[in-house]
Amino acid sequence: MSAPLARSAQTKKGVRAQTYEEHVSGVRDAAMRHASSVGVFSVKHRDALAAVVRVASIYHDLGKLDDFFQDILIRNNHDNCGFNHCEAGTAELLKYKQGEAALLVYSHHIGLPEFAKEKVRVANEKNFFLRDCSQFPAPHHERTNALIEIKPAPHYERTDAFLKDYLDKHRAIFPEDDAKGIVQKFGASNLARRVALSCLVDADHGNSAQHTGDETALSGIPLRAADRLQALDNYVANLAATKTPSNEQEHERHALRQKIYTSCRERKLADNERIVSCDSPVGTGKTTAVLAHLLRVAAERNLRRIFVVLPFTTIIDQSVGVYRKALVLPGEEAEKVVAAHHHKVEFSGDDHAELRQLAQTWEAPIIVTTAVQFFETLAANKPAALRKLHQIAGSAVFVDETHAAMPAALWPQMWRWLCELADDWSCHFVLASGSLARFWELEDFVPGKNRRDIPRLVADADAQPAFDAEKKRVRLAVLKNKNGAVYVAKEDLADAVLAAPGPRLVVFNTVQSAAVFARYLREERNLGLNIEHLSTALTPFDRNRILQRIKTNLASHWKDWVLVATSCVEAGVDFSFRTGFRERAAFANLLQLAGRVNRNNEHSDAFVYDFQHNADEQLTLHPHFKTAAKIVGQLFENDNGANELGPEQCTKALQMELNQSTGEMEETAENIREAESVCDFPKVAKLCRLITTATTTVLVGDEICKRFENKDRKNFPTSQEIMLNSVQIWDNKLKDISVSEIGFGTDLLRIQSGCYDNFLGYMKGLLGVRDFQQNGSCF
């Protein structure tokens, strides 16, 4: 009798069948390695994590030993009639009260469930918690060429009838591995359950992908924090040596940055100080200063990884470029040391399992990713998203531009998770922003009983000169039209922009408004000026090219040009424009834009104008900023500190916003807390989405699309290639843009030729539709 299988052969790829023994032993060993690596950083959960992950990995595919399923695998028949191979392992573990391990087995394909639904499924006085009550074969499913006929019945009935047979086959292969060990529990920590499932899922997906040749086993590059800190010191010193200040103001700015770098690098912390803040003003070198601090902490505490969490995808590659120059050691491959993770490329559909290889796994020692990726992973319940979660334990995390990381309603729960990661998983966090509202000091976010002291990273003596200098660098003003009204038309805004000293930066709240105004300046107000446009309507590849042009322009003596953008340029970019214009949003947004104007004190005076435009069919308003914009108006009207550039004003503005809110934020925060407390994992994941409007990954470019359409998996684009050559488009806008499938259903789409260019991105196609709807013509 041949050995039972876990995976069918893939003849076209030349991949042999994988035996049950190979797969289960491989998953067990990999899952235990993950659990062991994580357990080093968690005294509280170490033993439970190791025990639960071990038992779950051994029984996760027990149901595949069913004769029916073996027939499917042997004959390479994908028609499994909806057979749930996770049910048997779940049942065996529940029998021995191994509830935590049973939950992992149950969830390793479908995701963590809602406990309340599981607990109410009781029939004939039998507990069906985590059991599959659906009918097998699935209703109305006719299996052709069946060698084994199946009488329709609930899944649990078949499992109960054949469980002994499965176990006999399993124990013939793994005689020493059973479910009768000591029961371990994670208590009230749902984060620990997510980490445990992450260990199992990463092992399971990785083993399968390595067997088919879609992934290779990664040995992991060590962080070598002390060595990289020395490399960073050298980089900063060389950078300073190449810049000669042109005036006294620039000289003072340079000296200030050096002081901030040293202050952060040498900051002494108590062992229990694992969350700190850095509110040094924009342009004072926080990026390298905070990184120096994280490397020092990582070296002292033997941490294994550094995360840099940024609010926008547009600035990732610029940051990655700096980190690779500064941190890669001799003989290393830069891409394997500093990894960039842009927007989501996670495909979990059962029909397209081959696309799971594109999920990022956060293996590199330094990960630069987005706030969406990082924080939604903490809240996730689906396997594809959770696969990488276990890599966070034992990490130093730099949440850059914290003010823009997420909607305010999500911070209370995210704060609880950050505290748990710091206290129970040995993580260290720096929350940094030049417009940092200290939300953890506000009762609406963190009740007094849960409050903890968050020290400032920069010593007060070093920070105060930076705040004093900030008051002189930029002046804020409200833009008005010729009649003195605060709402300006597109034409009035263009007049003001073109009359201001250049180069000028104009930032809108929506992708559409930025594209509309950029096109208007280029096509209708064409004065021979160079108009640049930057937003997430463009692929990362095109954004990188535009960023390079912007840097070149700013470094030249050419001043008469305009950049029109969205808030993606307000964080993490080293720009210094002469004049700025910012559509009214939150006070923090205004301060962030001020950080991209006269950044180095090159000019004795510089202005940032706050403006409100008249909404029309094409210039759109962002509903998220309605209350925040109202607060900014009040600050200007009352002369209530609107011209003060500092974190105190940001905290004050946030408190004013909360006081005038309708209670929606508090309601959402409470709903998340309640859902997490009752283990409603799907609801938590849904409520904790940073971007609530669904988006779809859409590929751009014929060459990359053809590599999918040819169905040659060996020639499939890498995850990095997909991220660089794709855009995320709101689902509610897809109907107005010509997209088509490329062979994987709606999991992966391509944009049609003529609907994208390297100036407006996908907004070229969308604005063309809008033009036709308004004028009956696309021209």
mmCIF file of C-alpha atoms in Angstrom, residues 68-315:
data_model
loop_
_atom_site.group_PDB
_atom_site.id
_atom_site.type_symbol
_atom_site.label_atom_id
_atom_site.label_comp_id
_atom_site.label_asym_id
_atom_site.label_seq_id
_atom_site.Cartn_x
_atom_site.Cartn_y
_atom_site.Cartn_z
ATOM 1 C CA PHE A 68 -12.303 9.789 -0.064
ATOM 2 C CA PHE A 69 -9.719 12.571 0.130
ATOM 3 C CA GLN A 70 -6.855 10.189 -0.622
ATOM 4 C CA ASP A 71 -8.728 9.156 -3.759
ATOM 5 C CA ILE A 72 -8.852 12.826 -4.782
ATOM 6 C CA LEU A 73 -5.131 13.333 -4.182
ATOM 7 C CA ILE A 74 -4.016 10.112 -5.882
ATOM 8 C CA ARG A 75 -6.137 10.738 -8.974
ATOM 9 C CA ASN A 76 -5.272 14.462 -8.966
ATOM 10 C CA ASN A 77 -8.967 15.298 -9.006
ATOM 11 C CA HIS A 78 -9.706 18.810 -7.757
ATOM 12 C CA ASP A 79 -13.417 18.059 -7.310
ATOM 13 C CA ASN A 80 -13.473 17.510 -3.538
ATOM 14 C CA CYS A 81 -17.199 18.169 -3.080
ATOM 15 C CA GLY A 82 -16.454 20.682 -0.341
ATOM 16 C CA PHE A 83 -14.656 18.165 1.910
ATOM 17 C CA ASN A 84 -13.299 19.881 5.042
ATOM 18 C CA HIS A 85 -10.009 18.192 5.882
ATOM 19 C CA CYS A 86 -9.534 20.448 8.953
ATOM 20 C CA GLU A 87 -12.539 18.920 10.753
ATOM 21 C CA ALA A 88 -10.877 15.704 11.918
ATOM 22 C CA GLY A 89 -7.902 17.347 13.631
ATOM 23 C CA THR A 90 -10.213 19.845 15.300
ATOM 24 C CA ALA A 91 -12.422 17.034 16.630
ATOM 25 C CA GLU A 92 -9.495 14.990 17.993
ATOM 26 C CA LEU A 93 -8.007 17.971 19.816
ATOM 27 C CA LEU A 94 -11.364 19.026 21.273
ATOM 28 C CA LYS A 95 -11.790 15.503 22.620
ATOM 29 C CA TYR A 96 -8.739 16.042 24.837
ATOM 30 C CA LYS A 97 -9.681 19.635 25.791
ATOM 31 C CA GLN A 98 -6.912 21.087 23.615
ATOM 32 C CA GLY A 99 -9.101 24.037 22.718
ATOM 33 C CA GLU A 100 -6.311 26.454 21.719
ATOM 34 C CA ALA A 101 -4.739 23.946 19.336
ATOM 35 C CA ALA A 102 -8.174 22.970 17.973
ATOM 36 C CA LEU A 103 -8.838 26.629 17.202
ATOM 37 C CA LEU A 104 -5.636 26.816 15.130
ATOM 38 C CA VAL A 105 -6.483 23.692 13.145
ATOM 39 C CA TYR A 106 -10.040 24.908 12.561
ATOM 40 C CA SER A 107 -8.798 28.344 11.437
ATOM 41 C CA HIS A 108 -5.707 27.582 9.373
ATOM 42 C CA HIS A 109 -7.651 27.842 6.086
ATOM 43 C CA ILE A 110 -10.846 29.763 6.843
ATOM 44 C CA GLY A 111 -9.559 32.163 9.503
ATOM 45 C CA LEU A 112 -10.360 32.823 13.152
ATOM 46 C CA PRO A 113 -14.124 32.662 13.785
ATOM 47 C CA GLU A 114 -16.744 34.449 15.855
ATOM 48 C CA PHE A 115 -16.899 32.518 19.142
ATOM 49 C CA ALA A 116 -20.506 33.470 19.855
ATOM 50 C CA LYS A 117 -21.674 31.735 16.680
ATOM 51 C CA GLU A 118 -19.663 28.655 17.515
ATOM 52 C CA LYS A 119 -21.041 28.434 21.057
ATOM 53 C CA VAL A 120 -24.706 28.536 20.052
ATOM 54 C CA ARG A 121 -24.423 25.641 17.610
ATOM 55 C CA VAL A 122 -25.811 22.909 19.839
ATOM 56 C CA ALA A 123 -28.081 20.073 18.641
ATOM 57 C CA ASN A 124 -29.296 16.961 20.434
ATOM 58 C CA GLU A 125 -27.434 18.121 23.548
ATOM 59 C CA LYS A 126 -24.119 17.789 21.691
ATOM 60 C CA ASN A 127 -21.602 20.639 21.692
ATOM 61 C CA PHE A 128 -20.676 21.660 18.154
ATOM 62 C CA PHE A 129 -18.170 24.342 19.103
ATOM 63 C CA LEU A 130 -15.653 24.533 16.217
ATOM 64 C CA ARG A 131 -17.291 21.523 14.521
ATOM 65 C CA ASP A 132 -18.441 21.562 10.894
ATOM 66 C CA CYS A 133 -22.197 21.047 10.663
ATOM 67 C CA SER A 134 -22.395 21.667 6.925
ATOM 68 C CA GLN A 135 -23.450 18.821 4.649
ATOM 69 C CA PHE A 136 -20.925 16.689 2.823
ATOM 70 C CA PRO A 137 -20.936 16.283 -0.124
ATOM 71 C CA ALA A 138 -22.109 19.857 -0.537
ATOM 72 C CA PRO A 139 -25.780 20.175 -1.566
ATOM 73 C CA HIS A 140 -26.442 20.009 -5.330
ATOM 74 C CA HIS A 141 -22.863 18.831 -5.895
ATOM 75 C CA GLU A 142 -22.599 15.853 -8.199
ATOM 76 C CA ARG A 143 -19.171 14.236 -8.339
ATOM 77 C CA THR A 144 -18.339 12.499 -11.594
ATOM 78 C CA ASN A 145 -16.122 9.412 -11.991
ATOM 79 C CA ALA A 146 -16.203 8.764 -8.248
ATOM 80 C CA LEU A 147 -14.433 5.617 -7.044
ATOM 81 C CA ILE A 148 -15.828 6.071 -3.544
ATOM 82 C CA GLU A 149 -19.510 6.852 -3.154
ATOM 83 C CA ILE A 150 -20.486 9.098 -0.250
ATOM 84 C CA LYS A 151 -23.840 9.213 1.476
ATOM 85 C CA PRO A 152 -24.754 12.846 2.214
ATOM 86 C CA ALA A 153 -24.396 13.711 5.907
ATOM 87 C CA PRO A 154 -23.031 16.507 8.098
ATOM 88 C CA HIS A 155 -19.250 16.734 8.159
ATOM 89 C CA TYR A 156 -19.073 16.004 11.869
ATOM 90 C CA GLU A 157 -20.923 12.691 11.402
ATOM 91 C CA ARG A 158 -18.384 11.470 8.868
ATOM 92 C CA THR A 159 -15.538 12.647 11.104
ATOM 93 C CA ASP A 160 -16.953 10.861 14.161
ATOM 94 C CA ALA A 161 -17.518 7.672 12.138
ATOM 95 C CA PHE A 162 -13.991 7.538 10.658
ATOM 96 C CA LEU A 163 -11.872 9.370 13.247
ATOM 97 C CA LYS A 164 -10.404 6.140 14.654
ATOM 98 C CA ASP A 165 -9.381 5.088 11.152
ATOM 99 C CA TYR A 166 -7.651 8.423 10.560
ATOM 100 C CA LEU A 167 -5.840 8.148 13.884
ATOM 101 C CA ASP A 168 -4.653 4.603 13.225
ATOM 102 C CA LYS A 169 -3.093 5.742 9.933
ATOM 103 C CA HIS A 170 -1.638 8.854 11.561
ATOM 104 C CA ARG A 171 -0.091 6.979 14.501
ATOM 105 C CA ALA A 172 1.457 4.441 12.182
ATOM 106 C CA ILE A 173 3.529 7.387 10.922
ATOM 107 C CA PHE A 174 3.775 9.513 14.097
ATOM 108 C CA PRO A 175 3.454 7.025 16.985
ATOM 109 C CA GLU A 176 4.820 9.371 19.643
ATOM 110 C CA ASP A 177 2.760 12.426 18.707
ATOM 111 C CA ASP A 178 -0.678 12.520 20.317
ATOM 112 C CA ALA A 179 -3.093 15.069 21.734
ATOM 113 C CA LYS A 180 -3.005 13.890 25.357
ATOM 114 C CA GLY A 181 -0.381 16.326 26.571
ATOM 115 C CA ILE A 182 -0.762 19.049 29.167
ATOM 116 C CA VAL A 183 -3.454 21.537 28.187
ATOM 117 C CA GLN A 184 -2.035 25.041 27.650
ATOM 118 C CA LYS A 185 -4.063 28.237 27.332
ATOM 119 C CA PHE A 186 -3.435 31.837 26.309
ATOM 120 C CA GLY A 187 -5.894 33.284 28.805
ATOM 121 C CA ALA A 188 -7.498 36.535 27.673
ATOM 122 C CA SER A 189 -4.888 37.291 24.997
ATOM 123 C CA ASN A 190 -6.390 37.091 21.535
ATOM 124 C CA LEU A 191 -3.175 38.606 20.220
ATOM 125 C CA ALA A 192 -1.380 35.457 21.419
ATOM 126 C CA ARG A 193 -3.908 33.346 19.497
ATOM 127 C CA ARG A 194 -3.214 35.333 16.360
ATOM 128 C CA VAL A 195 0.534 34.889 16.840
ATOM 129 C CA ALA A 196 0.103 31.137 17.324
ATOM 130 C CA LEU A 197 -2.009 30.821 14.179
ATOM 131 C CA SER A 198 0.623 32.869 12.345
ATOM 132 C CA CYS A 199 3.300 30.329 13.292
ATOM 133 C CA LEU A 200 1.165 27.450 11.965
ATOM 134 C CA VAL A 201 0.002 29.195 8.787
ATOM 135 C CA ASP A 202 3.490 30.400 7.834
ATOM 136 C CA ALA A 203 4.807 26.853 8.258
ATOM 137 C CA ASP A 204 1.927 25.293 6.323
ATOM 138 C CA HIS A 205 1.922 27.749 3.417
ATOM 139 C CA GLY A 206 5.711 27.805 3.299
ATOM 140 C CA ASN A 207 6.043 24.017 3.213
ATOM 141 C CA SER A 208 3.518 23.690 0.408
ATOM 142 C CA ALA A 209 5.072 26.500 -1.628
ATOM 143 C CA GLN A 210 8.585 25.133 -1.155
ATOM 144 C CA HIS A 211 7.454 21.684 -2.297
ATOM 145 C CA THR A 212 6.047 23.123 -5.524
ATOM 146 C CA GLY A 213 9.074 25.345 -6.050
ATOM 147 C CA ASP A 214 7.178 28.590 -5.573
ATOM 148 C CA GLU A 215 9.206 29.599 -2.524
ATOM 149 C CA THR A 216 12.619 28.796 -1.159
ATOM 150 C CA ALA A 217 13.480 28.238 2.480
ATOM 151 C CA LEU A 218 14.977 31.412 3.946
ATOM 152 C CA SER A 219 17.761 31.157 6.475
ATOM 153 C CA GLY A 220 17.261 34.718 7.693
ATOM 154 C CA ILE A 221 19.826 37.518 7.791
ATOM 155 C CA PRO A 222 20.748 38.610 11.335
ATOM 156 C CA LEU A 223 20.044 42.181 12.387
ATOM 157 C CA ARG A 224 23.603 42.849 13.624
ATOM 158 C CA ALA A 225 22.302 45.976 15.312
ATOM 159 C CA ALA A 226 25.628 47.196 16.708
ATOM 160 C CA ASP A 227 27.336 46.919 13.326
ATOM 161 C CA ARG A 228 24.497 48.709 11.558
ATOM 162 C CA LEU A 229 24.529 51.462 14.181
ATOM 163 C CA GLN A 230 28.192 52.096 13.398
ATOM 164 C CA ALA A 231 27.349 52.131 9.676
ATOM 165 C CA LEU A 232 24.589 54.666 10.343
ATOM 166 C CA ASP A 233 26.964 56.861 12.359
ATOM 167 C CA ASN A 234 29.369 56.865 9.403
ATOM 168 C CA TYR A 235 26.572 57.656 6.952
ATOM 169 C CA VAL A 236 25.329 60.619 9.025
ATOM 170 C CA ALA A 237 28.860 61.954 9.484
ATOM 171 C CA ASN A 238 29.621 61.718 5.762
ATOM 172 C CA LEU A 239 26.317 63.354 4.913
ATOM 173 C CA ALA A 240 27.086 66.281 7.207
ATOM 174 C CA ALA A 241 30.550 66.659 5.718
ATOM 175 C CA THR A 242 29.174 67.027 2.183
ATOM 176 C CA LYS A 243 26.753 69.849 3.043
ATOM 177 C CA THR A 244 28.032 73.387 3.457
ATOM 178 C CA PRO A 245 25.471 75.782 5.015
ATOM 179 C CA SER A 246 24.932 78.866 2.826
ATOM 180 C CA ASN A 247 23.783 81.164 5.618
ATOM 181 C CA GLU A 248 23.566 81.456 9.378
ATOM 182 C CA GLN A 249 20.067 79.971 9.507
ATOM 183 C CA GLU A 250 21.155 76.849 7.637
ATOM 184 C CA HIS A 251 24.206 76.530 9.888
ATOM 185 C CA GLU A 252 21.963 76.632 12.975
ATOM 186 C CA ARG A 253 19.666 74.052 11.398
ATOM 187 C CA HIS A 254 22.610 71.737 10.703
ATOM 188 C CA ALA A 255 23.887 72.027 14.282
ATOM 189 C CA LEU A 256 20.377 71.363 15.586
ATOM 190 C CA ARG A 257 20.094 68.137 13.582
ATOM 191 C CA GLN A 258 23.409 66.902 14.931
ATOM 192 C CA LYS A 259 22.243 67.605 18.470
ATOM 193 C CA ILE A 260 18.940 65.742 17.914
ATOM 194 C CA TYR A 261 20.792 62.740 16.431
ATOM 195 C CA THR A 262 23.134 62.511 19.391
ATOM 196 C CA SER A 263 20.308 62.996 21.894
ATOM 197 C CA CYS A 264 18.276 60.118 20.402
ATOM 198 C CA ARG A 265 21.258 57.826 19.965
ATOM 199 C CA GLU A 266 22.513 58.237 23.514
ATOM 200 C CA ARG A 267 19.132 58.309 25.288
ATOM 201 C CA LYS A 268 19.143 56.029 28.338
ATOM 202 C CA LEU A 269 15.918 54.173 29.092
ATOM 203 C CA ALA A 270 14.788 51.968 31.933
ATOM 204 C CA ASP A 271 14.071 48.368 30.955
ATOM 205 C CA ASN A 272 10.322 48.914 31.371
ATOM 206 C CA GLU A 273 10.326 52.004 29.125
ATOM 207 C CA ARG A 274 9.314 50.253 25.917
ATOM 208 C CA ILE A 275 7.137 52.935 24.307
ATOM 209 C CA VAL A 276 8.601 56.406 23.796
ATOM 210 C CA SER A 277 7.589 59.449 21.769
ATOM 211 C CA CYS A 278 9.538 61.791 19.531
ATOM 212 C CA ASP A 279 7.861 65.093 18.652
ATOM 213 C CA SER A 280 10.917 66.941 17.406
ATOM 214 C CA PRO A 281 9.820 69.388 14.669
ATOM 215 C CA VAL A 282 9.826 68.410 11.010
ATOM 216 C CA GLY A 283 13.156 68.785 9.294
ATOM 217 C CA THR A 284 15.265 68.108 12.398
ATOM 218 C CA GLY A 285 16.509 64.713 11.235
ATOM 219 C CA LYS A 286 14.102 62.427 13.090
ATOM 220 C CA THR A 287 14.388 59.642 10.524
ATOM 221 C CA THR A 288 18.047 58.865 11.154
ATOM 222 C CA ALA A 289 17.962 59.933 14.812
ATOM 223 C CA VAL A 290 15.147 57.547 15.724
ATOM 224 C CA LEU A 291 16.763 54.757 13.734
ATOM 225 C CA ALA A 292 19.981 55.236 15.697
ATOM 226 C CA HIS A 293 17.981 54.913 18.912
ATOM 227 C CA LEU A 294 16.247 51.740 17.709
ATOM 228 C CA LEU A 295 19.522 50.115 16.674
ATOM 229 C CA ARG A 296 21.053 50.876 20.044
ATOM 230 C CA VAL A 297 18.037 49.449 21.892
ATOM 231 C CA ALA A 298 18.035 46.403 19.610
ATOM 232 C CA ALA A 299 21.720 45.789 20.351
ATOM 233 C CA GLU A 300 21.219 46.164 24.113
ATOM 234 C CA ARG A 301 18.092 43.988 24.277
ATOM 235 C CA ASN A 302 19.042 41.461 21.565
ATOM 236 C CA LEU A 303 16.030 42.286 19.413
ATOM 237 C CA ARG A 304 15.844 40.554 16.041
ATOM 238 C CA ARG A 305 14.173 42.966 13.644
ATOM 239 C CA ILE A 306 13.386 46.636 12.981
ATOM 240 C CA PHE A 307 10.129 47.851 11.468
ATOM 241 C CA VAL A 308 9.699 51.293 9.970
ATOM 242 C CA VAL A 309 5.969 51.966 9.649
ATOM 243 C CA LEU A 310 5.014 54.773 7.273
ATOM 244 C CA PRO A 311 1.559 56.228 6.599
ATOM 245 C CA PHE A 312 1.774 56.316 2.797
ATOM 246 C CA THR A 313 2.978 53.934 0.110
ATOM 247 C CA THR A 314 4.366 56.838 -1.887
ATOM 248 C CA ILE A 315 7.253 57.466 0.519
#
